[in-house]
Amino acid sequence: MTPSQRQSIPLRLALYALMACTALVFLFPFLFMIASSFKTNDQIFADLESFRALLPVGPLTGQNYARAFELGNIGHYLFNSLLVTGITVSLGLLVNSLAAFALARIEWRGKQAVLTLLVILLVVPFEVISVPLMLLVASLPGLSIGAAGVQITSSWLDTLYVQIVPFIANAFSIYLFYQFFRDIPKDLDEAAYVDGATPLQVYRHVIVPSSLPVFATVTILQGLAMWNQYLWPLITVPGEAARPLMVGMEQFFGARKTAWGEVMAYATLITMPVLAAFVIFQRWFVRSVVGSGVKG
């Protein structure tokens, strides 16, 4: 070990200690949520004055989870949220990446105008268009599948696809794909075209294999946004059949005396799928953020 390497050891140890302390700060709420989900209300408040609040110690029970499934109908709401998120993200990856491919790799008239419109859409809050969008989907005929078969309905309201279709195309996802695709050398496209490839074949065999990090990033970001949807389903899904998790949680606990153990159990069940998705895709997510220069 060289003298310069030995001198850098204290600095590295201090850096690791700082990183560990920062990680603990962010872990505190998560640990508190999981530990409290196994405790009664009295036990939660009794442990607040010590580090026992972060640990699953004392009289523990799984009754909070049982009541979340029994009274909160969480199984049905969980299925709805998984279905809406899965379909929206899957279709969104295809639609948004193809749109970005056309913007980044193909020359055509009006491309700059579309890019300008895309940037404008990035700064428009969804709350601004939520009411006009609700009036639009309320006037669109839809399909209802039930015991009587497939029937035409007079509105998209109170359905699963009202939560899916408006969010498949996403300006921010298109922009992320565009930023990443633009940095891929165009020599690869030209070589493929010389071999007789079509634009779709270039997209499938050249661009997609080179862009797995940004696909993972969009999967996480769009999946998280859809999983946390609250305002839109609150105003468009009044019934229970298509209700997602977030609205279901508010409906369940809004009219009852707060049982914090049940709240923490419900919150834990909501958080786990998102955490699992991030753990699976984190390597590509970090690579994409670094490679595309995404900030914030």
Short mmCIF file of N, CA and C in Angstrom, two decimals, residues 33 37 64-65 67-69 71-78 81 227 243-253 259-273:
data_model
loop_
_atom_site.label_atom_id
_atom_site.label_comp_id
_atom_site.label_asym_id
_atom_site.label_seq_id
_atom_site.Cartn_x
_atom_site.Cartn_y
_atom_site.Cartn_z
N MET A 33 -42.54 1.75 10.21
CA MET A 33 -43.77 1.27 9.58
C MET A 33 -43.89 -0.25 9.70
N SER A 37 -46.55 -2.34 12.23
CA SER A 37 -47.61 -3.13 11.61
C SER A 37 -47.89 -4.42 12.37
N ASN A 64 -53.33 -7.21 12.50
CA ASN A 64 -53.45 -6.01 11.68
C ASN A 64 -53.53 -6.34 10.20
N TYR A 65 -52.72 -7.30 9.75
CA TYR A 65 -52.75 -7.71 8.36
C TYR A 65 -54.06 -8.44 8.04
N ARG A 67 -56.96 -7.97 9.44
CA ARG A 67 -58.05 -7.01 9.37
C ARG A 67 -57.95 -6.14 8.10
N ALA A 68 -56.72 -5.89 7.63
CA ALA A 68 -56.56 -5.14 6.39
C ALA A 68 -57.16 -5.90 5.21
N PHE A 69 -56.97 -7.21 5.20
CA PHE A 69 -57.55 -8.02 4.12
C PHE A 69 -59.05 -8.22 4.33
N LEU A 71 -61.39 -6.34 6.34
CA LEU A 71 -62.25 -5.16 6.35
C LEU A 71 -61.88 -4.16 5.26
N GLY A 72 -60.63 -4.16 4.84
CA GLY A 72 -60.19 -3.19 3.85
C GLY A 72 -60.32 -3.66 2.42
N ASN A 73 -60.72 -4.94 2.21
CA ASN A 73 -60.84 -5.48 0.85
C ASN A 73 -59.55 -5.28 0.06
N ILE A 74 -58.43 -5.38 0.78
CA ILE A 74 -57.15 -5.05 0.16
C ILE A 74 -56.75 -6.02 -0.94
N GLY A 75 -57.20 -7.27 -0.84
CA GLY A 75 -56.86 -8.23 -1.89
C GLY A 75 -57.41 -7.79 -3.25
N HIS A 76 -58.66 -7.34 -3.26
CA HIS A 76 -59.27 -6.88 -4.51
C HIS A 76 -58.62 -5.59 -5.01
N TYR A 77 -58.39 -4.65 -4.10
CA TYR A 77 -57.75 -3.39 -4.49
C TYR A 77 -56.33 -3.62 -4.97
N LEU A 78 -55.61 -4.55 -4.33
CA LEU A 78 -54.25 -4.87 -4.74
C LEU A 78 -54.22 -5.43 -6.15
N SER A 81 -54.76 -2.54 -8.61
CA SER A 81 -53.58 -1.69 -8.77
C SER A 81 -52.49 -2.40 -9.56
N TRP A 227 -48.78 3.45 -9.50
CA TRP A 227 -49.08 2.79 -8.23
C TRP A 227 -49.60 3.78 -7.20
N ARG A 243 -61.77 0.03 -7.96
CA ARG A 243 -61.05 0.93 -7.04
C ARG A 243 -59.63 0.42 -6.80
N PRO A 244 -58.60 1.30 -6.88
CA PRO A 244 -57.21 0.90 -6.60
C PRO A 244 -56.88 1.03 -5.11
N LEU A 245 -55.65 0.68 -4.78
CA LEU A 245 -55.23 0.63 -3.38
C LEU A 245 -55.29 1.97 -2.67
N MET A 246 -54.79 3.02 -3.31
CA MET A 246 -54.68 4.30 -2.62
C MET A 246 -56.04 4.86 -2.22
N VAL A 247 -56.99 4.81 -3.14
CA VAL A 247 -58.34 5.26 -2.83
C VAL A 247 -59.00 4.31 -1.83
N GLY A 248 -58.72 3.03 -1.96
CA GLY A 248 -59.27 2.05 -1.02
C GLY A 248 -58.81 2.30 0.39
N MET A 249 -57.56 2.71 0.57
CA MET A 249 -57.04 2.99 1.91
C MET A 249 -57.77 4.17 2.53
N GLU A 250 -57.98 5.23 1.76
CA GLU A 250 -58.67 6.40 2.28
C GLU A 250 -60.11 6.08 2.63
N GLN A 251 -60.77 5.29 1.78
CA GLN A 251 -62.16 4.93 2.04
C GLN A 251 -62.29 4.06 3.28
N PHE A 252 -61.31 3.19 3.49
CA PHE A 252 -61.39 2.26 4.62
C PHE A 252 -61.15 2.95 5.96
N PHE A 253 -60.12 3.81 6.00
CA PHE A 253 -59.76 4.42 7.28
C PHE A 253 -60.42 5.78 7.52
N ALA A 259 -56.85 3.11 13.64
CA ALA A 259 -56.13 1.98 14.23
C ALA A 259 -54.75 1.97 13.56
N TRP A 260 -53.75 2.52 14.25
CA TRP A 260 -52.46 2.76 13.61
C TRP A 260 -51.76 1.48 13.19
N GLY A 261 -51.96 0.40 13.91
CA GLY A 261 -51.37 -0.86 13.50
C GLY A 261 -51.91 -1.33 12.16
N GLU A 262 -53.21 -1.16 11.95
CA GLU A 262 -53.81 -1.53 10.67
C GLU A 262 -53.35 -0.60 9.55
N VAL A 263 -53.21 0.70 9.87
CA VAL A 263 -52.70 1.65 8.89
C VAL A 263 -51.30 1.26 8.45
N MET A 264 -50.44 0.90 9.41
CA MET A 264 -49.07 0.52 9.08
C MET A 264 -49.03 -0.80 8.30
N ALA A 265 -49.92 -1.72 8.62
CA ALA A 265 -49.99 -2.98 7.86
C ALA A 265 -50.40 -2.72 6.42
N TYR A 266 -51.40 -1.86 6.25
CA TYR A 266 -51.85 -1.50 4.90
C TYR A 266 -50.72 -0.81 4.14
N ALA A 267 -50.05 0.14 4.80
CA ALA A 267 -48.96 0.87 4.15
C ALA A 267 -47.80 -0.06 3.78
N THR A 268 -47.52 -1.04 4.63
CA THR A 268 -46.46 -2.01 4.33
C THR A 268 -46.79 -2.82 3.09
N LEU A 269 -48.03 -3.27 2.99
CA LEU A 269 -48.45 -4.05 1.83
C LEU A 269 -48.40 -3.22 0.55
N ILE A 270 -48.67 -1.93 0.66
CA ILE A 270 -48.58 -1.05 -0.50
C ILE A 270 -47.13 -0.82 -0.92
N THR A 271 -46.24 -0.73 0.07
CA THR A 271 -44.85 -0.37 -0.20
C THR A 271 -44.04 -1.53 -0.75
N MET A 272 -44.32 -2.74 -0.33
CA MET A 272 -43.49 -3.89 -0.70
C MET A 272 -43.37 -4.13 -2.20
N PRO A 273 -44.46 -4.08 -3.00
CA PRO A 273 -44.28 -4.28 -4.45
C PRO A 273 -43.38 -3.23 -5.08
#
